mmCIF file with all atom_site columns, C-alpha atoms in Angstrom:
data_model
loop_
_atom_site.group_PDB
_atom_site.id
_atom_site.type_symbol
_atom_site.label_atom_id
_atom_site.label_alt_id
_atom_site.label_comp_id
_atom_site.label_asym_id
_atom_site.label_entity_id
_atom_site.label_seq_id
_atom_site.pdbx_PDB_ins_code
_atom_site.Cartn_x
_atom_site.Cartn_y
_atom_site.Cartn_z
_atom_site.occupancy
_atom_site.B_iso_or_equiv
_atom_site.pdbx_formal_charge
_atom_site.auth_seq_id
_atom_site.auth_comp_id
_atom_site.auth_asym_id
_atom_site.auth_atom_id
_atom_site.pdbx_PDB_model_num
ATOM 1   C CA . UNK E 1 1   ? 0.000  0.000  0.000   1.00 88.00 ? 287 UNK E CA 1
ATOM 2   C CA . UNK E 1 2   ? 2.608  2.274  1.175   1.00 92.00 ? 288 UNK E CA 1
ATOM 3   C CA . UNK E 1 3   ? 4.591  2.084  -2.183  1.00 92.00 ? 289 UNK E CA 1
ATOM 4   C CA . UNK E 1 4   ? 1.756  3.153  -4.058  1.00 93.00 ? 290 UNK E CA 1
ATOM 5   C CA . UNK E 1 5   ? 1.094  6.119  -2.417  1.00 95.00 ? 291 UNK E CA 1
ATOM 6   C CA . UNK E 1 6   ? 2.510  9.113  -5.281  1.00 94.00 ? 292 UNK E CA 1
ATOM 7   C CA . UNK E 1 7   ? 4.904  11.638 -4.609  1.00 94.00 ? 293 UNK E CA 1
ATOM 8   C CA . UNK E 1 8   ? 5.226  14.789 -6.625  1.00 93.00 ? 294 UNK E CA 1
ATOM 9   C CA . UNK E 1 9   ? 8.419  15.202 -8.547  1.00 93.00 ? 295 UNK E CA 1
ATOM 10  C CA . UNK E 1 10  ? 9.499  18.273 -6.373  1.00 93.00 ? 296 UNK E CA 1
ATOM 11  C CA . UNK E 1 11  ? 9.547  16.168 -3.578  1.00 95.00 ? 297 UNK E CA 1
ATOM 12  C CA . UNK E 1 12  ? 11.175 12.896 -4.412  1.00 94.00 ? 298 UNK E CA 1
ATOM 13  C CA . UNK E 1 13  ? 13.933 15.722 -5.470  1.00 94.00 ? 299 UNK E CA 1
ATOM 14  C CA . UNK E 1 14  ? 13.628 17.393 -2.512  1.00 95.00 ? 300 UNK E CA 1
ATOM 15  C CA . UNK E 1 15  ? 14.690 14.209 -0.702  1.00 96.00 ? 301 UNK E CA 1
ATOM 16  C CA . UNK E 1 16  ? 17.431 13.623 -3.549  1.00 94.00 ? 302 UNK E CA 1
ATOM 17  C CA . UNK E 1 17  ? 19.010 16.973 -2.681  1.00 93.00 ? 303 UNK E CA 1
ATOM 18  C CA . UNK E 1 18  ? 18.813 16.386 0.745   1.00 95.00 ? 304 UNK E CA 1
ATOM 19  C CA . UNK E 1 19  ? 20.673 12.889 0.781   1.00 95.00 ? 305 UNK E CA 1
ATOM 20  C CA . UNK E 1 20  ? 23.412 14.408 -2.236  1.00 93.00 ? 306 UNK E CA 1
ATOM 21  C CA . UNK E 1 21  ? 24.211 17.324 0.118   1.00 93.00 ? 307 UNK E CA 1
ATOM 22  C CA . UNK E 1 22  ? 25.418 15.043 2.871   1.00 94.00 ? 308 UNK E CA 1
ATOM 23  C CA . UNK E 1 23  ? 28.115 13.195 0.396   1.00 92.00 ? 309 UNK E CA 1
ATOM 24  C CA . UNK E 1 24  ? 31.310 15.247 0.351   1.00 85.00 ? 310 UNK E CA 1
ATOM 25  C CA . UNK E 1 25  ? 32.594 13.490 -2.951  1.00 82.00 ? 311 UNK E CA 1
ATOM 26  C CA . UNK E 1 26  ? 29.643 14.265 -5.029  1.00 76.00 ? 312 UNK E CA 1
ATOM 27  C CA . UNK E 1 27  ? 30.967 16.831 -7.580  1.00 75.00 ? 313 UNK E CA 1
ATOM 28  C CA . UNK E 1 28  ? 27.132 17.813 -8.511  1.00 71.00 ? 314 UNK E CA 1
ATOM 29  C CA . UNK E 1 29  ? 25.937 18.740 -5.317  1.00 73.00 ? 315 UNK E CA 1
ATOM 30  C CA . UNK E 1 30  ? 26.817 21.972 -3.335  1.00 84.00 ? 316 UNK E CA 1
ATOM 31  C CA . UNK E 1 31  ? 27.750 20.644 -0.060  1.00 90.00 ? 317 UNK E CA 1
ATOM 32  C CA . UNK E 1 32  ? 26.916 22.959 2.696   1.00 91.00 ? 318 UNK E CA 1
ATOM 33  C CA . UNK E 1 33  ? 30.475 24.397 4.690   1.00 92.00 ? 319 UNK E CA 1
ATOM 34  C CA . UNK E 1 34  ? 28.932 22.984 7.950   1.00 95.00 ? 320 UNK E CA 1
ATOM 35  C CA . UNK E 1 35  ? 28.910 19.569 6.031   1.00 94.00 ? 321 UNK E CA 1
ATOM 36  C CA . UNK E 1 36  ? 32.462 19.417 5.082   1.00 94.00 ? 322 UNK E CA 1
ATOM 37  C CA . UNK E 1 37  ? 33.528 20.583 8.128   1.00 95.00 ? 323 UNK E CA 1
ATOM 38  C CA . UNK E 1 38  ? 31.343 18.066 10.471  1.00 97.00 ? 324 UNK E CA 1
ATOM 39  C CA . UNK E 1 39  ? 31.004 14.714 8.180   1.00 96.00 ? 325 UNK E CA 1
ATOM 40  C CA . UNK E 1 40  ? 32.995 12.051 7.531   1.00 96.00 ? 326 UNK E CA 1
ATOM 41  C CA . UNK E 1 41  ? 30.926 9.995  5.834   1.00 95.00 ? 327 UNK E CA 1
ATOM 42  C CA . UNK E 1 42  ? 27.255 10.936 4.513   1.00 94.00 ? 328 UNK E CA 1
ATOM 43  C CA . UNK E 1 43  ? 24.338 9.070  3.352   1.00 95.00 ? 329 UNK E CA 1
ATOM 44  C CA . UNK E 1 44  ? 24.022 6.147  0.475   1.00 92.00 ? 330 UNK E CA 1
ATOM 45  C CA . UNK E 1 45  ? 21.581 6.295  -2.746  1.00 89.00 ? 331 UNK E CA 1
ATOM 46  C CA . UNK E 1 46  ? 19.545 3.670  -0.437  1.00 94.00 ? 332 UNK E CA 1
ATOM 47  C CA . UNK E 1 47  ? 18.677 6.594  1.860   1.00 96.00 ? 333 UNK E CA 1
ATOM 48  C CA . UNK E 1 48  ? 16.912 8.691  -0.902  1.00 95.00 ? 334 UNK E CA 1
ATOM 49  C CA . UNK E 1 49  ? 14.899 5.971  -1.622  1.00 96.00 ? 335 UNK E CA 1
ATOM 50  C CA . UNK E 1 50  ? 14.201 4.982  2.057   1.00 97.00 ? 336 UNK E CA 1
ATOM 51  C CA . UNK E 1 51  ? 13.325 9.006  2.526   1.00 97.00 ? 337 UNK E CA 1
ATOM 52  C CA . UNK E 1 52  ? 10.721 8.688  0.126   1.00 97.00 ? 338 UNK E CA 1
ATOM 53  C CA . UNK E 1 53  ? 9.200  5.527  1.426   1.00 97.00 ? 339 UNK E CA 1
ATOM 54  C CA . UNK E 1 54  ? 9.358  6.533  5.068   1.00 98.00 ? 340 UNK E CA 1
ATOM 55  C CA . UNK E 1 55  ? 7.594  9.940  3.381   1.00 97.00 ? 341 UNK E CA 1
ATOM 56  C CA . UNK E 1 56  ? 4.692  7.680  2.196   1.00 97.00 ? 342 UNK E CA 1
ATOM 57  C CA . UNK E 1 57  ? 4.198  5.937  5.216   1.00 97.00 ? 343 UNK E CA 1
ATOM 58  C CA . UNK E 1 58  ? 3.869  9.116  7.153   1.00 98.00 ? 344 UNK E CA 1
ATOM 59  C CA . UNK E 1 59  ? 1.628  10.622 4.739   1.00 97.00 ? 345 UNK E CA 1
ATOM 60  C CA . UNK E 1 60  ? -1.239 7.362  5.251   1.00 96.00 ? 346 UNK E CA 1
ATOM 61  C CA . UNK E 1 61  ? -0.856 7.667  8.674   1.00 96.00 ? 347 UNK E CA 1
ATOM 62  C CA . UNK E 1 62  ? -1.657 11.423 8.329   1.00 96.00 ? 348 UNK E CA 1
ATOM 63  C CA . UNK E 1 63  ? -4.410 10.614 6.383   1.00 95.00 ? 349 UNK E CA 1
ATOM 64  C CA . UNK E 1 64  ? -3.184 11.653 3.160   1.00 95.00 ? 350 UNK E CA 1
ATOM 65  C CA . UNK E 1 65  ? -2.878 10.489 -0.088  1.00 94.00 ? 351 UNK E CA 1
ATOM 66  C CA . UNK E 1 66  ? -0.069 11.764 -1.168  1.00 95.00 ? 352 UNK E CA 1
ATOM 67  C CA . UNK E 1 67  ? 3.300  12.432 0.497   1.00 96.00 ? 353 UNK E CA 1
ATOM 68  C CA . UNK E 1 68  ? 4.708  15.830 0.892   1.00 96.00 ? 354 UNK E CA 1
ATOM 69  C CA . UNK E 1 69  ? 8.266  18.066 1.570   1.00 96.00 ? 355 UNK E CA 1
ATOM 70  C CA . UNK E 1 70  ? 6.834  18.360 5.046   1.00 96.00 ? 356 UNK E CA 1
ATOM 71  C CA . UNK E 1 71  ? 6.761  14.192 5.623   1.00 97.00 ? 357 UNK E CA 1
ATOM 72  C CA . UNK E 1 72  ? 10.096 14.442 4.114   1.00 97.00 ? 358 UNK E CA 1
ATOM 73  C CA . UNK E 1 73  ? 11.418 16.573 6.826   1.00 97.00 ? 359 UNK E CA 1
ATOM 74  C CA . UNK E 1 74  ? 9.705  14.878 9.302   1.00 97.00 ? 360 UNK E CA 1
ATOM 75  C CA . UNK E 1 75  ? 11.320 11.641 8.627   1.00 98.00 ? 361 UNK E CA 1
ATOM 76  C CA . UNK E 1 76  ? 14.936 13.115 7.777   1.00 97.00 ? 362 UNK E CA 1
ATOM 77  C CA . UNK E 1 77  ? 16.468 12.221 11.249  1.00 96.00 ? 363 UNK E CA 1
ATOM 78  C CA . UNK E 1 78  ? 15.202 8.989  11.512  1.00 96.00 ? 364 UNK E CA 1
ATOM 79  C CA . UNK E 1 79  ? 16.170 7.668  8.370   1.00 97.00 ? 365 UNK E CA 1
ATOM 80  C CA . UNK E 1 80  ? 19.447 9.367  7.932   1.00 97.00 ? 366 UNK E CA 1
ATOM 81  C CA . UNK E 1 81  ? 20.708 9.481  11.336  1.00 95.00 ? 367 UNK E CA 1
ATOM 82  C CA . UNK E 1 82  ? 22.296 6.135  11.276  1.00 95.00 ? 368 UNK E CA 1
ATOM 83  C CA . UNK E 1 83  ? 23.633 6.597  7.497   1.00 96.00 ? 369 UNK E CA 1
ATOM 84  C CA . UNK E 1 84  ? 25.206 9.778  8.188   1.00 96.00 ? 370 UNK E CA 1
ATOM 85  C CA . UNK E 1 85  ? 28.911 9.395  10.400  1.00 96.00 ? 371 UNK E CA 1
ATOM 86  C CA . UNK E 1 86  ? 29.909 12.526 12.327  1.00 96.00 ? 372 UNK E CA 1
ATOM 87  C CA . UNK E 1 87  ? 33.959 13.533 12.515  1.00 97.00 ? 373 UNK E CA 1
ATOM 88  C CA . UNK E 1 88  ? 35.480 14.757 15.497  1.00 98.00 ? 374 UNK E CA 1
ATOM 89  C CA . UNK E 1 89  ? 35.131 18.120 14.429  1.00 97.00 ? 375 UNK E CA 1
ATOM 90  C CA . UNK E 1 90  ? 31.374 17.749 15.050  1.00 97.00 ? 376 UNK E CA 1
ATOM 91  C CA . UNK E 1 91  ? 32.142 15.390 18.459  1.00 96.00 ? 377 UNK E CA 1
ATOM 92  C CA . UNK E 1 92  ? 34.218 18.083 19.695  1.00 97.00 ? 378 UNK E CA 1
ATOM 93  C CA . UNK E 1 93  ? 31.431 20.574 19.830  1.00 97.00 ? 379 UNK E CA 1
ATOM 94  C CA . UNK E 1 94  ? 28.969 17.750 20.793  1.00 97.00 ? 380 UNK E CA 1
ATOM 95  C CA . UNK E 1 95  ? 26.693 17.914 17.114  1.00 97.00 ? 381 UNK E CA 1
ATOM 96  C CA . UNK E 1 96  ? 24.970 14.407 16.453  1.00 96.00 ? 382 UNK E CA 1
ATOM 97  C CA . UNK E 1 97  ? 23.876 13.726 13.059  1.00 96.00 ? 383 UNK E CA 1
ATOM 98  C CA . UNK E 1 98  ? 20.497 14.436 14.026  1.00 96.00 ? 384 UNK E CA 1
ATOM 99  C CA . UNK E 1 99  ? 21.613 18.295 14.228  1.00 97.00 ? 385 UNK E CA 1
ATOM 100 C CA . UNK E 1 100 ? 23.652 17.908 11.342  1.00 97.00 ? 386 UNK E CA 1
ATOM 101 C CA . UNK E 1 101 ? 20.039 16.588 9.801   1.00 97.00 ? 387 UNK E CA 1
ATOM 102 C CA . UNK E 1 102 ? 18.313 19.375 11.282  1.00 97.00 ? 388 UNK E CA 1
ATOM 103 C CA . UNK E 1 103 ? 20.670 21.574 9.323   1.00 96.00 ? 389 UNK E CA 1
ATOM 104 C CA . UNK E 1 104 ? 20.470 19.842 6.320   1.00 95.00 ? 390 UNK E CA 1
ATOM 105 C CA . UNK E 1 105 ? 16.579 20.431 6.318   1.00 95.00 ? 391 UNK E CA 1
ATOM 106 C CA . UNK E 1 106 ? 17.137 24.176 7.080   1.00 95.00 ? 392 UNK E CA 1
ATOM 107 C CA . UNK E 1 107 ? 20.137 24.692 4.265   1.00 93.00 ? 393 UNK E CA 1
ATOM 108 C CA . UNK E 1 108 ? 18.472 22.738 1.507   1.00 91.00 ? 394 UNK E CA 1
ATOM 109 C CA . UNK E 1 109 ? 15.229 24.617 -0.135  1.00 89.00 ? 395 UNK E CA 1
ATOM 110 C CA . UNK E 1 110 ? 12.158 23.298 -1.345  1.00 88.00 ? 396 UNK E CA 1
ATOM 111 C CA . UNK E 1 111 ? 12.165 23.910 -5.418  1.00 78.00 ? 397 UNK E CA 1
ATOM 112 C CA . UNK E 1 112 ? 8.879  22.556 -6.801  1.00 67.00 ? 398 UNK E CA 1
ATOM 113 C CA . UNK E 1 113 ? 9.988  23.039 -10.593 1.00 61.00 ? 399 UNK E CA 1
ATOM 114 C CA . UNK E 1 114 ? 13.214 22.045 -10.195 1.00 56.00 ? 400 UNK E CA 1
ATOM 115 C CA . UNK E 1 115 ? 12.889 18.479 -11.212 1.00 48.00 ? 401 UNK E CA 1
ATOM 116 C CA . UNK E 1 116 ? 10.799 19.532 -14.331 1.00 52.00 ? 402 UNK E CA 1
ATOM 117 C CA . UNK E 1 117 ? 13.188 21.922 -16.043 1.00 55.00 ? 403 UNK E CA 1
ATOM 118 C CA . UNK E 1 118 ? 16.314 19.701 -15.191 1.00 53.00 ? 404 UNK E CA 1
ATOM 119 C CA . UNK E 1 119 ? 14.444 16.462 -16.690 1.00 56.00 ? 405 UNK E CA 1
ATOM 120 C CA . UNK E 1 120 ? 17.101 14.357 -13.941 1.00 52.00 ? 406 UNK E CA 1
ATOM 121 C CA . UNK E 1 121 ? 14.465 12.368 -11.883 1.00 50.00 ? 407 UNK E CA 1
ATOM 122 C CA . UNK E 1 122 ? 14.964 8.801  -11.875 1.00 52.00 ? 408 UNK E CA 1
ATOM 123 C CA . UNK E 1 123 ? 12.669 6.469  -12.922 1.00 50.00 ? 409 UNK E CA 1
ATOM 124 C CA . UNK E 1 124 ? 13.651 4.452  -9.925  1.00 47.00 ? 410 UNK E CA 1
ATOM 125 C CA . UNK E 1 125 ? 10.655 6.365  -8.002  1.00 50.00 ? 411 UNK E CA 1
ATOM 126 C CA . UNK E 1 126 ? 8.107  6.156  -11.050 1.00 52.00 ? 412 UNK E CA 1
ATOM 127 C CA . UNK E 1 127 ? 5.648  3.680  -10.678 1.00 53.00 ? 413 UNK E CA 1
ATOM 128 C CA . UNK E 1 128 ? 5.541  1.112  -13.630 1.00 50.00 ? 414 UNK E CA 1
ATOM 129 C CA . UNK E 1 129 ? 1.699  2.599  -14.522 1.00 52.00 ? 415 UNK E CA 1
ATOM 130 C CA . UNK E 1 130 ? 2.874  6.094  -14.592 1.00 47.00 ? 416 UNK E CA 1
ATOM 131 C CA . UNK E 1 131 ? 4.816  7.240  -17.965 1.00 42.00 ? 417 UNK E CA 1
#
C-alpha cells in the first residue's frame, strides 16, 4: 500500500538533494560548509529511496494520499541518522547527526519546478503505470 502512495516530482527531489548534500565526494551537489567541516561519511543512494518511502508511510498515517516536503522533513532524522557518520570536528562541539540533519533540512530549499526543467528524476521512483 505504502509504495503506491505518489509523490510529486518536487519532492522525491527534494529528498534527492537532501541525501546528495550530505556526500562530500559528489561533484554535482553543493555541499553545505557545515557539512564538510562536520562529516565524515554521509548518506548512500539507499537513503533517498528509504526518505521517500518513510515519506509515504507518514503521509497514510496522516491521512493523506499523497506524500509531501513536510513528511520528508519529518522523517529526515530517523532515516538518515544512522547513514550519516559525524567527525570529530562535530564530536568536539557535541553535534549528532540528528543536528547535522536538522541543518540539512534548514540549508536545503524546497524547489517545486526544479525536477521539471532539469528532466534528472529517476525512474527508480516512477511507478511502472505512470509514464
Amino acid at each position: 500500500v505504502v509504495r503506491k502512495v505518489p509523490a510529486a516530482d518536487h519532492v522525491v527531489n527534494y529528498a534527492m538533494n537532501l541525501v546528495r548534500q550530505t556526500r562530500l565526494l559528489d561533484k554535482a551537489a553543493q555541499v553545505p560548509d557545515f557539512v564538510k567541516t562536520y562529516v565524515s561519511w554521509g548518506a548512500g543512494p539507499r537513503a533517498c529511496q528509504y526518505l521517500v518511502l518513510a515519506a509515504k508511510a507518514r503521509a497514510i498515517l496522516q491521512g493523506r494520499s499523497y506524500a509531501s516536503t513536510d513528511d520528508i522533513r519529518a522523517v529526515a532524522g530517523p532515516v538518515l541518522r544512522h547513514r550519516i557518520i559525524t567527525n570529530f570536528n562535530a564530536e568536539a562541539e557535541g553535534l549528532r547527526p540528528d543536528d547535522i540533519v536538522q541543518r540539512l533540512i534548514n540549508a536545503v530549499p524546497v524547489d517545486e519546478h526544479e525536477a521539471e526543467r532539469s528532466g534528472k528524476l529517476p525512474k527508480i521512483f516512477k511507478s511502472a503505470n505512470i509514464g
